[in-house]
PDB file of C-alpha atoms in Angstrom:
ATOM      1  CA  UNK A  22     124.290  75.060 131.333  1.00 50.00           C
ATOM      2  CA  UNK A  23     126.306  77.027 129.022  1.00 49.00           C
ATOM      3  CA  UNK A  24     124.322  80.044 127.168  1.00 49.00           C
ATOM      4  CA  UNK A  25     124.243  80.648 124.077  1.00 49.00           C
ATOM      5  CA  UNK A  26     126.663  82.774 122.840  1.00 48.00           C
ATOM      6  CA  UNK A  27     126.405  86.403 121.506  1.00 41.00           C
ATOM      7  CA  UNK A  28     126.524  86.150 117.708  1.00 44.00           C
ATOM      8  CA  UNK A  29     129.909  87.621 116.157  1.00 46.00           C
ATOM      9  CA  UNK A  30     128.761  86.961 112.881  1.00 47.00           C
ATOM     10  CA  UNK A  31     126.439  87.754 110.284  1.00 47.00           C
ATOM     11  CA  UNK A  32     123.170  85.820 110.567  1.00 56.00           C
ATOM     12  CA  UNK A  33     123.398  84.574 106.574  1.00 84.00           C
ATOM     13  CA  UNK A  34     125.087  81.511 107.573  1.00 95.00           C
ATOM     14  CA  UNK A  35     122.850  78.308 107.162  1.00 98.00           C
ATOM     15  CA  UNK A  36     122.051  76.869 110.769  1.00 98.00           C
ATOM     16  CA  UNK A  37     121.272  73.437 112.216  1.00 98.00           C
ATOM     17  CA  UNK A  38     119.800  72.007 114.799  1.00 99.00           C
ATOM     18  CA  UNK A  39     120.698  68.771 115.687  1.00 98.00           C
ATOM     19  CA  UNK A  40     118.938  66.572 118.430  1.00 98.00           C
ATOM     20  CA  UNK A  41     121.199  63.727 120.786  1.00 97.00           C
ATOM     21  CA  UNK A  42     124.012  65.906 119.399  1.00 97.00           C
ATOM     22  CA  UNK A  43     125.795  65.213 123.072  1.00 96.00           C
ATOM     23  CA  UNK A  44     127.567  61.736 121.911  1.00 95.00           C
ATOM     24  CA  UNK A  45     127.889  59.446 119.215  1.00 94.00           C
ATOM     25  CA  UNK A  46     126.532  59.889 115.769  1.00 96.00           C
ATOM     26  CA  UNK A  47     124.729  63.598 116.491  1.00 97.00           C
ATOM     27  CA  UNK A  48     127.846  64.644 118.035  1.00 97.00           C
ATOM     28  CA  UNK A  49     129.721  63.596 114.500  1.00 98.00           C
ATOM     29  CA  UNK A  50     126.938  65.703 112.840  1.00 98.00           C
ATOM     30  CA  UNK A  51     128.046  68.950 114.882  1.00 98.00           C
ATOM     31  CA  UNK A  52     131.547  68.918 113.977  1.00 98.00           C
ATOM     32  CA  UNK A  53     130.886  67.995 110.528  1.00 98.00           C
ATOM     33  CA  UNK A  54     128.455  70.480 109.637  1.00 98.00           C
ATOM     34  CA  UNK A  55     130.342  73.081 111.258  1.00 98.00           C
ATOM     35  CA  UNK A  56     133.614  72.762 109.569  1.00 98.00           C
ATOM     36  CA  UNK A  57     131.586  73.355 106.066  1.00 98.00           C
ATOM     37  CA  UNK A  58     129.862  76.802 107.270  1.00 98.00           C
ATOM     38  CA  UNK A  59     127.063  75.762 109.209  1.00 98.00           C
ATOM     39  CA  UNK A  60     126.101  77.442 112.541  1.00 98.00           C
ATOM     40  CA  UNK A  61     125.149  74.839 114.562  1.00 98.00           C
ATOM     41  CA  UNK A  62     122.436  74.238 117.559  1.00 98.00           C
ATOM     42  CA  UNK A  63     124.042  71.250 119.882  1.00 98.00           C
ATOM     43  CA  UNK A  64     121.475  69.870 122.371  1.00 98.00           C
ATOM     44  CA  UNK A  65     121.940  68.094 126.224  1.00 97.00           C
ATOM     45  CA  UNK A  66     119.336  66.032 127.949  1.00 95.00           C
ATOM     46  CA  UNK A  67     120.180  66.937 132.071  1.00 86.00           C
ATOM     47  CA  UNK A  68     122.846  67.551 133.390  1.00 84.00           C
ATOM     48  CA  UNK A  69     124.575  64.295 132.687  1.00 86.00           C
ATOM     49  CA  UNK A  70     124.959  64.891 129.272  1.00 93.00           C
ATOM     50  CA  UNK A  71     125.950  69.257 129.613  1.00 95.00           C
ATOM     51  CA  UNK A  72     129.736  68.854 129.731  1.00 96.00           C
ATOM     52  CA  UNK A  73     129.814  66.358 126.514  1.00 97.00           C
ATOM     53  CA  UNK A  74     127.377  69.164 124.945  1.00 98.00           C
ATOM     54  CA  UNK A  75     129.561  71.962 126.345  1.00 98.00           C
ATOM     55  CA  UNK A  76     133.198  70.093 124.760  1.00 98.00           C
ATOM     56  CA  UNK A  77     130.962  69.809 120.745  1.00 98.00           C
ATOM     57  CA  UNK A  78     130.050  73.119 121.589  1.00 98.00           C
ATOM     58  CA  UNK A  79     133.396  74.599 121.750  1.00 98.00           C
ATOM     59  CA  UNK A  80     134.685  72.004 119.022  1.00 98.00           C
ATOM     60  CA  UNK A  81     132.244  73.881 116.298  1.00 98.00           C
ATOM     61  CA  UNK A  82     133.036  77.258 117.614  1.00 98.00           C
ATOM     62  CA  UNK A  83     137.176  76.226 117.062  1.00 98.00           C
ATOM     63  CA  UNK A  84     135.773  75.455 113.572  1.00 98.00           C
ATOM     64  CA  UNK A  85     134.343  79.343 112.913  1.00 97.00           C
ATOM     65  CA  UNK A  86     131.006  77.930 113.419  1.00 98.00           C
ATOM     66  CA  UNK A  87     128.298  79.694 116.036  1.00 98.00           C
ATOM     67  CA  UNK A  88     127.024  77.196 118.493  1.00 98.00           C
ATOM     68  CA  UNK A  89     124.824  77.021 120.760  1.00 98.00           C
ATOM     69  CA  UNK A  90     124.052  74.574 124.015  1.00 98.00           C
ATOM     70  CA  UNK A  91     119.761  73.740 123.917  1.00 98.00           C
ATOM     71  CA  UNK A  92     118.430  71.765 126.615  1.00 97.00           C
ATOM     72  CA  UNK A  93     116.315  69.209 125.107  1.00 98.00           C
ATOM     73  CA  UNK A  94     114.244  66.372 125.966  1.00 98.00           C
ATOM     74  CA  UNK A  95     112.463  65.142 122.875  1.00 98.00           C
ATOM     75  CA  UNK A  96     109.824  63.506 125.429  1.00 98.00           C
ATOM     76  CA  UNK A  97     108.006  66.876 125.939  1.00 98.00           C
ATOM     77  CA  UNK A  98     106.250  69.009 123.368  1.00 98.00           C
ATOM     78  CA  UNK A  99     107.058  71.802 125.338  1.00 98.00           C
ATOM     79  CA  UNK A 100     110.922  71.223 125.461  1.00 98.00           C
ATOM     80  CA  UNK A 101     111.244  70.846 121.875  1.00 98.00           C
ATOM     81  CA  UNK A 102     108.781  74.177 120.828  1.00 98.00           C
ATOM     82  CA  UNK A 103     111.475  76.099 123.545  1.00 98.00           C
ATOM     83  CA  UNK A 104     114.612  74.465 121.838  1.00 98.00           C
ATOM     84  CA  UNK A 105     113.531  75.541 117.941  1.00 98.00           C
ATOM     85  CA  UNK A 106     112.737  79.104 118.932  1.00 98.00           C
ATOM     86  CA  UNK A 107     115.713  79.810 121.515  1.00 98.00           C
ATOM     87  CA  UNK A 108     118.061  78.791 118.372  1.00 98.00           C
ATOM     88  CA  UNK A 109     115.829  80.555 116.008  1.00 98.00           C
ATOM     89  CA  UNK A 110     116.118  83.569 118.049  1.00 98.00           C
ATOM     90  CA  UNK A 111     119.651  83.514 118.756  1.00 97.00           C
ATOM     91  CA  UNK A 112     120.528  82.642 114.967  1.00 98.00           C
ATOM     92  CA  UNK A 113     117.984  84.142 112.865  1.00 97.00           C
ATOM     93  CA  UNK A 114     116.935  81.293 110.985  1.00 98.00           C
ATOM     94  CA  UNK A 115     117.252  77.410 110.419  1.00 98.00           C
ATOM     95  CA  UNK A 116     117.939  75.522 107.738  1.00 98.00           C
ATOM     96  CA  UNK A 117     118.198  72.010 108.636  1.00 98.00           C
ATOM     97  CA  UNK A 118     117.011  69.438 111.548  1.00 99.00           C
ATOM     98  CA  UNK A 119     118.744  66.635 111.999  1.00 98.00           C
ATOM     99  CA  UNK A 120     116.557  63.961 114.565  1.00 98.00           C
ATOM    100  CA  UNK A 121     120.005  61.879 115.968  1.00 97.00           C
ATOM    101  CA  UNK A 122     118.038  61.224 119.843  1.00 97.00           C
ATOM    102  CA  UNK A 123     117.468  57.799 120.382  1.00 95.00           C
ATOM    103  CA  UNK A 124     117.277  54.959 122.852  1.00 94.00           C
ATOM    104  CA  UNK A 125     117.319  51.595 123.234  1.00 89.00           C
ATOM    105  CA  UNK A 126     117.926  48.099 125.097  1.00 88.00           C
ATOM    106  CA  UNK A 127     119.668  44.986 124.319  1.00 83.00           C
ATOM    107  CA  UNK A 128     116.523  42.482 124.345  1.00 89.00           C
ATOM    108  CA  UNK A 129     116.814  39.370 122.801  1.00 90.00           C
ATOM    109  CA  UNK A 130     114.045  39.279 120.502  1.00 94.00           C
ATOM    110  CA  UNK A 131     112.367  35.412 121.049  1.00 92.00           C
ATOM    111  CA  UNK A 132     111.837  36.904 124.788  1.00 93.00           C
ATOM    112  CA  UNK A 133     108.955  38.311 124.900  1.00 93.00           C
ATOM    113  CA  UNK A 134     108.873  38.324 128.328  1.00 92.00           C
ATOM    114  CA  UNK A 135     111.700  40.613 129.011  1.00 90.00           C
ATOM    115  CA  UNK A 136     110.747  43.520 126.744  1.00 92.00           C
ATOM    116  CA  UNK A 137     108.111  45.655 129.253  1.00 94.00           C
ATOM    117  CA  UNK A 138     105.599  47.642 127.845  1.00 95.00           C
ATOM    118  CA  UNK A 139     107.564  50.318 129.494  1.00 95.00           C
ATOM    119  CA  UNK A 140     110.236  50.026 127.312  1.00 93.00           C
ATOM    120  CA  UNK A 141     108.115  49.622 124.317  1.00 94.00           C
ATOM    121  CA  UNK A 142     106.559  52.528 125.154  1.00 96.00           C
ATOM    122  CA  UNK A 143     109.972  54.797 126.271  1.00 96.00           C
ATOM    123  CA  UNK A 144     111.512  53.529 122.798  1.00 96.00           C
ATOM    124  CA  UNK A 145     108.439  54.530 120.797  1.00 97.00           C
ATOM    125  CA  UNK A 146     108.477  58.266 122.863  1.00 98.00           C
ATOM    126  CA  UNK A 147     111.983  58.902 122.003  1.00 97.00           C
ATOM    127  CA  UNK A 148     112.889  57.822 118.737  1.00 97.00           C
ATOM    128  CA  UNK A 149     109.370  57.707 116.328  1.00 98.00           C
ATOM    129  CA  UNK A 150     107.181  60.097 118.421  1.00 98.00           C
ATOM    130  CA  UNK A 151     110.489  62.479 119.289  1.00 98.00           C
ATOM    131  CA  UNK A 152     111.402  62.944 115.866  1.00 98.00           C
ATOM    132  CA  UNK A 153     107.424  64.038 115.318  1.00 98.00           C
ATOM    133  CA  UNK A 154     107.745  66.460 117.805  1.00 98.00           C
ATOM    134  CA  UNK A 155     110.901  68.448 116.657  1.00 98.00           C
ATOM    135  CA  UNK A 156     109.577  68.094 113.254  1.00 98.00           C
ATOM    136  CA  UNK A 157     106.268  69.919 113.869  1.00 98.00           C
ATOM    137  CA  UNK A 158     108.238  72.715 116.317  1.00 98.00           C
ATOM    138  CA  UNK A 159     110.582  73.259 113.453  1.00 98.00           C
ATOM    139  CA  UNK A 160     108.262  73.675 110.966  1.00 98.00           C
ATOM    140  CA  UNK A 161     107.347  77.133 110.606  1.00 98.00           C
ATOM    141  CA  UNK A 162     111.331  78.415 110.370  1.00 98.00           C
ATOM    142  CA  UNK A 163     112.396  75.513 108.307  1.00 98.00           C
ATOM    143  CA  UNK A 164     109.595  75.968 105.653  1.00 98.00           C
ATOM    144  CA  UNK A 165     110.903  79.301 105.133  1.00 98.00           C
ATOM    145  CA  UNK A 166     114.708  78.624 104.730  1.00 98.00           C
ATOM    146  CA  UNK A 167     113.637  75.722 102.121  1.00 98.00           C
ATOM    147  CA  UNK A 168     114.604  73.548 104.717  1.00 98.00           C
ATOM    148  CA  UNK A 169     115.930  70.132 105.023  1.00 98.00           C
ATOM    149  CA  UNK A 170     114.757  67.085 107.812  1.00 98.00           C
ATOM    150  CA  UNK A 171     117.368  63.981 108.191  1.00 98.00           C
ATOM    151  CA  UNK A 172     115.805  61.766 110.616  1.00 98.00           C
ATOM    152  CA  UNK A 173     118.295  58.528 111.716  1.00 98.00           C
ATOM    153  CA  UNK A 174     116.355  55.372 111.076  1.00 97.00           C
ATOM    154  CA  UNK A 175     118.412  52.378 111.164  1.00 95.00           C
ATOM    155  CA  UNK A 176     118.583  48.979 108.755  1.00 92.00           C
ATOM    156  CA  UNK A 177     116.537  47.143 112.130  1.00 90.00           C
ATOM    157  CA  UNK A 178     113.535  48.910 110.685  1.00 90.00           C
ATOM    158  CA  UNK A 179     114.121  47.660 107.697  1.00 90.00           C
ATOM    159  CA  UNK A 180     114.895  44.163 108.309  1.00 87.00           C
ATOM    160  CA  UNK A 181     113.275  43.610 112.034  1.00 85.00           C
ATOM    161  CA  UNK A 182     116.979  43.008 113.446  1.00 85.00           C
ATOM    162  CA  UNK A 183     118.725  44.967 115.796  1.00 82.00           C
ATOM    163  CA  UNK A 184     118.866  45.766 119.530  1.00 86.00           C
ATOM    164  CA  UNK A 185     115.321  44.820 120.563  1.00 91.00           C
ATOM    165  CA  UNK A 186     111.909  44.043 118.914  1.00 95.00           C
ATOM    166  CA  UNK A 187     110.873  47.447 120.141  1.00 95.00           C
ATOM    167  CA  UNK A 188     113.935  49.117 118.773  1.00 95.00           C
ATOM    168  CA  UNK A 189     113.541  47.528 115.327  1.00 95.00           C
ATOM    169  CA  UNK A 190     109.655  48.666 115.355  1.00 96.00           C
ATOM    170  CA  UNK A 191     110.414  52.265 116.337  1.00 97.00           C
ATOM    171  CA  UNK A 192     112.879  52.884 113.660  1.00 97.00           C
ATOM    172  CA  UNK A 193     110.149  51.158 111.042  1.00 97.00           C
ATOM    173  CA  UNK A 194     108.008  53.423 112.167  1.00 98.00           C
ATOM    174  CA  UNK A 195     110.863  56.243 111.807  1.00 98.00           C
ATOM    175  CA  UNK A 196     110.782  55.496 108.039  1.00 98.00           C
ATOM    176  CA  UNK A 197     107.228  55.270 107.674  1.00 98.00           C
ATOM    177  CA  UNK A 198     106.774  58.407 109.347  1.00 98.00           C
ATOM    178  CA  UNK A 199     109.608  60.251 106.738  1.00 98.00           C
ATOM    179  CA  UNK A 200     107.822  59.420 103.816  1.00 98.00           C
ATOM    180  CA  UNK A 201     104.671  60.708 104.974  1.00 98.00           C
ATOM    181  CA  UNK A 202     106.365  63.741 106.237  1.00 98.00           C
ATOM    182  CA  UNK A 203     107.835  64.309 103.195  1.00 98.00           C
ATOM    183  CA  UNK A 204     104.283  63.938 101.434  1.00 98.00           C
ATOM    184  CA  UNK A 205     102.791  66.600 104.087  1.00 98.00           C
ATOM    185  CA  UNK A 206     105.901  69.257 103.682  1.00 98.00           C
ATOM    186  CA  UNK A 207     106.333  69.414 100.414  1.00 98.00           C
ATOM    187  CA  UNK A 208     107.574  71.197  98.369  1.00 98.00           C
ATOM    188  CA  UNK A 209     108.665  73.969 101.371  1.00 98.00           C
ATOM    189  CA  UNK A 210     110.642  70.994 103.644  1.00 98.00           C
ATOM    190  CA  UNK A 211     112.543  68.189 102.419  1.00 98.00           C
ATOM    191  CA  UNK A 212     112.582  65.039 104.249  1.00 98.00           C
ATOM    192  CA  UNK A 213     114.854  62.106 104.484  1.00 98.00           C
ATOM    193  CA  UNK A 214     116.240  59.094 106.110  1.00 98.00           C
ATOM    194  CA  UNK A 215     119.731  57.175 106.877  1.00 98.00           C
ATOM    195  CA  UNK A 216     119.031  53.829 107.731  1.00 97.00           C
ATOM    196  CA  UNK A 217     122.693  52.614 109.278  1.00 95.00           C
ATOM    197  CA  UNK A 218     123.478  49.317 110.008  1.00 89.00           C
ATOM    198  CA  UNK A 219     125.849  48.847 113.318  1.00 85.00           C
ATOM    199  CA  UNK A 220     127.947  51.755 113.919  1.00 88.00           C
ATOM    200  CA  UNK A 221     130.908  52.339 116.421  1.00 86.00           C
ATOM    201  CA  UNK A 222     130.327  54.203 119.194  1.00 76.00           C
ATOM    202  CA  UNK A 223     127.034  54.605 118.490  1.00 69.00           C
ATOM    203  CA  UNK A 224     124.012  54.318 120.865  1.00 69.00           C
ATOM    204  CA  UNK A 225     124.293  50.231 121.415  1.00 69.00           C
ATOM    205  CA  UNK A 226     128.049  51.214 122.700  1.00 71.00           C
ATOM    206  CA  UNK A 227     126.705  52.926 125.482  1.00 69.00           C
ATOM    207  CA  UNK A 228     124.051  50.710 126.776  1.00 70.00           C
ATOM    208  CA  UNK A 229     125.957  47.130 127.022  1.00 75.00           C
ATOM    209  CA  UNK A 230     128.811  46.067 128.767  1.00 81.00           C
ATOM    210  CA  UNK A 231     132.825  46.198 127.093  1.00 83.00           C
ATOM    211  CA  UNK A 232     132.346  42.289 126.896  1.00 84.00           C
ATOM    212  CA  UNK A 233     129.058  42.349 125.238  1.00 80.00           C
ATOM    213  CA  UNK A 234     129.890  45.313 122.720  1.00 80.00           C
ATOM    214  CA  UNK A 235     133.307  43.250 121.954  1.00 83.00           C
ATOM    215  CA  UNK A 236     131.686  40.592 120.809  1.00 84.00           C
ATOM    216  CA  UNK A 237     128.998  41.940 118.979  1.00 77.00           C
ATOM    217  CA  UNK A 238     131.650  44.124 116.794  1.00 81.00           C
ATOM    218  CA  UNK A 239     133.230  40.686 116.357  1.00 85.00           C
ATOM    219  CA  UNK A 240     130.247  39.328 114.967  1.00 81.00           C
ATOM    220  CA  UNK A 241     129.223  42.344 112.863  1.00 79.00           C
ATOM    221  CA  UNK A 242     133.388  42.094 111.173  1.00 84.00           C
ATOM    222  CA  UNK A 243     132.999  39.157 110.272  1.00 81.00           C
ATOM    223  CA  UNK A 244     129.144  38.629 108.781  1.00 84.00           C
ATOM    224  CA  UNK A 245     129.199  41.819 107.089  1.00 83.00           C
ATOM    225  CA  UNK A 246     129.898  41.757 102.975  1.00 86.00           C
ATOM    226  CA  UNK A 247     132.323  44.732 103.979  1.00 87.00           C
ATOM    227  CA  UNK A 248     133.764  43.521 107.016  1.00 83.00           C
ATOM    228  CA  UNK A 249     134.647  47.040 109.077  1.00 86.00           C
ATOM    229  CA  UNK A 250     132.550  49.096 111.432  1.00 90.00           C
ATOM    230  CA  UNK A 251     130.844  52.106 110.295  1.00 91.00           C
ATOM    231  CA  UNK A 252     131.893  55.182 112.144  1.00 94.00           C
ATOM    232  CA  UNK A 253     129.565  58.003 113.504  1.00 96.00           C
ATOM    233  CA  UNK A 254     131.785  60.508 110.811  1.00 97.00           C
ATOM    234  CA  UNK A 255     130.445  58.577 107.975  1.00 96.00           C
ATOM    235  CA  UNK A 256     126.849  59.133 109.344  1.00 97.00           C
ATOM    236  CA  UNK A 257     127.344  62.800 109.364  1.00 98.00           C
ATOM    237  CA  UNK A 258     128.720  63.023 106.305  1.00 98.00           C
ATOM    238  CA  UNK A 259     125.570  61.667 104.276  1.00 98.00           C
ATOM    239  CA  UNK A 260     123.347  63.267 106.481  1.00 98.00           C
ATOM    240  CA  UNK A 261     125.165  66.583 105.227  1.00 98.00           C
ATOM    241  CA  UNK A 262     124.649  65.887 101.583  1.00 98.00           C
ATOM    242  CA  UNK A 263     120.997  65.036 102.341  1.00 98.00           C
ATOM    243  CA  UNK A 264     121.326  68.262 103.747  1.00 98.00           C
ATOM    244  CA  UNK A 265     122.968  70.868 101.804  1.00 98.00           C
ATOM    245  CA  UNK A 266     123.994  68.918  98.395  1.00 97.00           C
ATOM    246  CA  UNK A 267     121.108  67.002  97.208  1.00 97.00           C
ATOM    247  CA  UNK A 268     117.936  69.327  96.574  1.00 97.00           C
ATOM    248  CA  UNK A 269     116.399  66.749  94.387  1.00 97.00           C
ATOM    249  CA  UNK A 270     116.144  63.843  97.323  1.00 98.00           C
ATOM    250  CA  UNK A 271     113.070  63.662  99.816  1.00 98.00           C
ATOM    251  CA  UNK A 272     111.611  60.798 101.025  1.00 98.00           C
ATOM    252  CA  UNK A 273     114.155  58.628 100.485  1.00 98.00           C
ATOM    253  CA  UNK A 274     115.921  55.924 103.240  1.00 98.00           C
ATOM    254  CA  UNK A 275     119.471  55.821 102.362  1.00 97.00           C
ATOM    255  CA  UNK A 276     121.238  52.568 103.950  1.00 96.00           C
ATOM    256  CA  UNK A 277     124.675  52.748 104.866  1.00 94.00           C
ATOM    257  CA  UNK A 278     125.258  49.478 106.826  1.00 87.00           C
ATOM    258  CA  UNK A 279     128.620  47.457 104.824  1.00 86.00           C
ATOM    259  CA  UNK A 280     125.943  45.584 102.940  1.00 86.00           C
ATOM    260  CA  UNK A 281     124.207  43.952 106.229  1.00 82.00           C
ATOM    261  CA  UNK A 282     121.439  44.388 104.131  1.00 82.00           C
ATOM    262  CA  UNK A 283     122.451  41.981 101.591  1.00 82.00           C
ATOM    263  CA  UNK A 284     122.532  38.801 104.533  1.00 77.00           C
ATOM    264  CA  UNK A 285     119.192  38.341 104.790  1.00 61.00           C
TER     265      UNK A 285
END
């Protein structure tokens, strides 16, 4: 595990901390809110995921930012209290969370049988109950920068489509719970939502096979109103204007998904 790095700069820069920021869409986040100022906290779950964290890591640090490696499993209450105040001590402050974790499983939905109630539960853990967790063990530090929650819902929880039934539930329950967070924080926290529709090289990319992903971007080209993938870039930059450019917005789910939306 890399450790976090002596600061070389002043501690007035605005910091983030930024959960699955290994891969994917959090990853995306790093960079991006780096190369506009931002000092940036990049997390790893294990081992597995340490040398992907390590390589954002030193991508943000290339961009002037300060960045720091957090071991993080959004699982345990514990893990996430240690993660907020490691970065908080190291940085001084922080000024935005931004909940990227998330799992799933491809599960058609009609089969019933297929979706455990260990998967239901592991889905609910990570993505609804997760983003809880590093909400209420960022709370203190973000209430006193003014601070700013971006939580990655997804359109499945607003339509009931996606990966699994389980997956589509959790990130319902991922824009339930960011309204009523926004209720409970305000005015000190602001809290929003993206709600993306399929994006490339995001989380279904890594849990199906080349054939299976293939043909699912087929299908997504050429159903969509807009018919392109949405990239994890485009993710972080909204969730950067929810961030740093739009003080009015809380509570809101912003959907970015090519018009998917507009099938059903």
């Amino acid at each position: 595990m890399t450790p976090p790095p002596a600061p070389t700069r002043p501690a007035d820069r605005p910091v983030v901390l930024i959960t699955g920021s290994a891969t994917g869409i959090g990853a995306a986040c790093a960079r991006h809110f780096a190369q506009r100022g931002w000092d940036v906290g990049v997390t790893t779950l294990g081992d597995h995921t340490a040398p992907l964290a390590d390589a954002v890591a030193a991508d943000c640090r290339d961009a002037g930012a300060r960045a720091w490696v957090l071991p993080l499993d959004v699982r345990a209450d514990a893990s996430c209290r240690h993660a907020a105040d490691t970065l908080v001590a190291g940085a001084g402050r922080l000024d935005a969370l931004v909940n990227c974790a998330g799992v799933t499983r491809l599960v058609p939905h009609h089969d019933l049988e297929a979706l455990t109630d260990e998967d239901f539960t592991r889905t609910y853990d990570v993505n609804l109950v997760g983003s809880f967790r590093m909400v209420r063990a960022c709370r203190a530090p973000l209430a006193a920068a003014a601070g700013s929650v971006v939580n990655l819902a997804s359109i499945a929880g607003v339509s009931g489509v996606g990966s699994s039934v389980a997956y589509a539930a959790s990130k319902g329950a991922v824009i339930t719970l960011t309204k009523s967070l926004a209720r409970a924080l305000a005015p000190a926290i602001r809290v929003n939502a993206i709600a993306p529709g399929y994006v490339a090289d995001g989380l279904l990319s890594r849990t199906v096979t080349p054939e299976q992903l293939a043909e699912i971007e087929r299908s997504y080209r050429e159903t969509q109103p807009v018919p392109r993938l949405i990239t994890p870039p485009e993710i972080a930059a909204l969730a950067y204007v929810l961030c740093a450019e739009a003080p009015g917005m809380t509570g809101e789910i912003v959907r970015l998904d090519n018009g998917l939306h507009l099938r059903g």
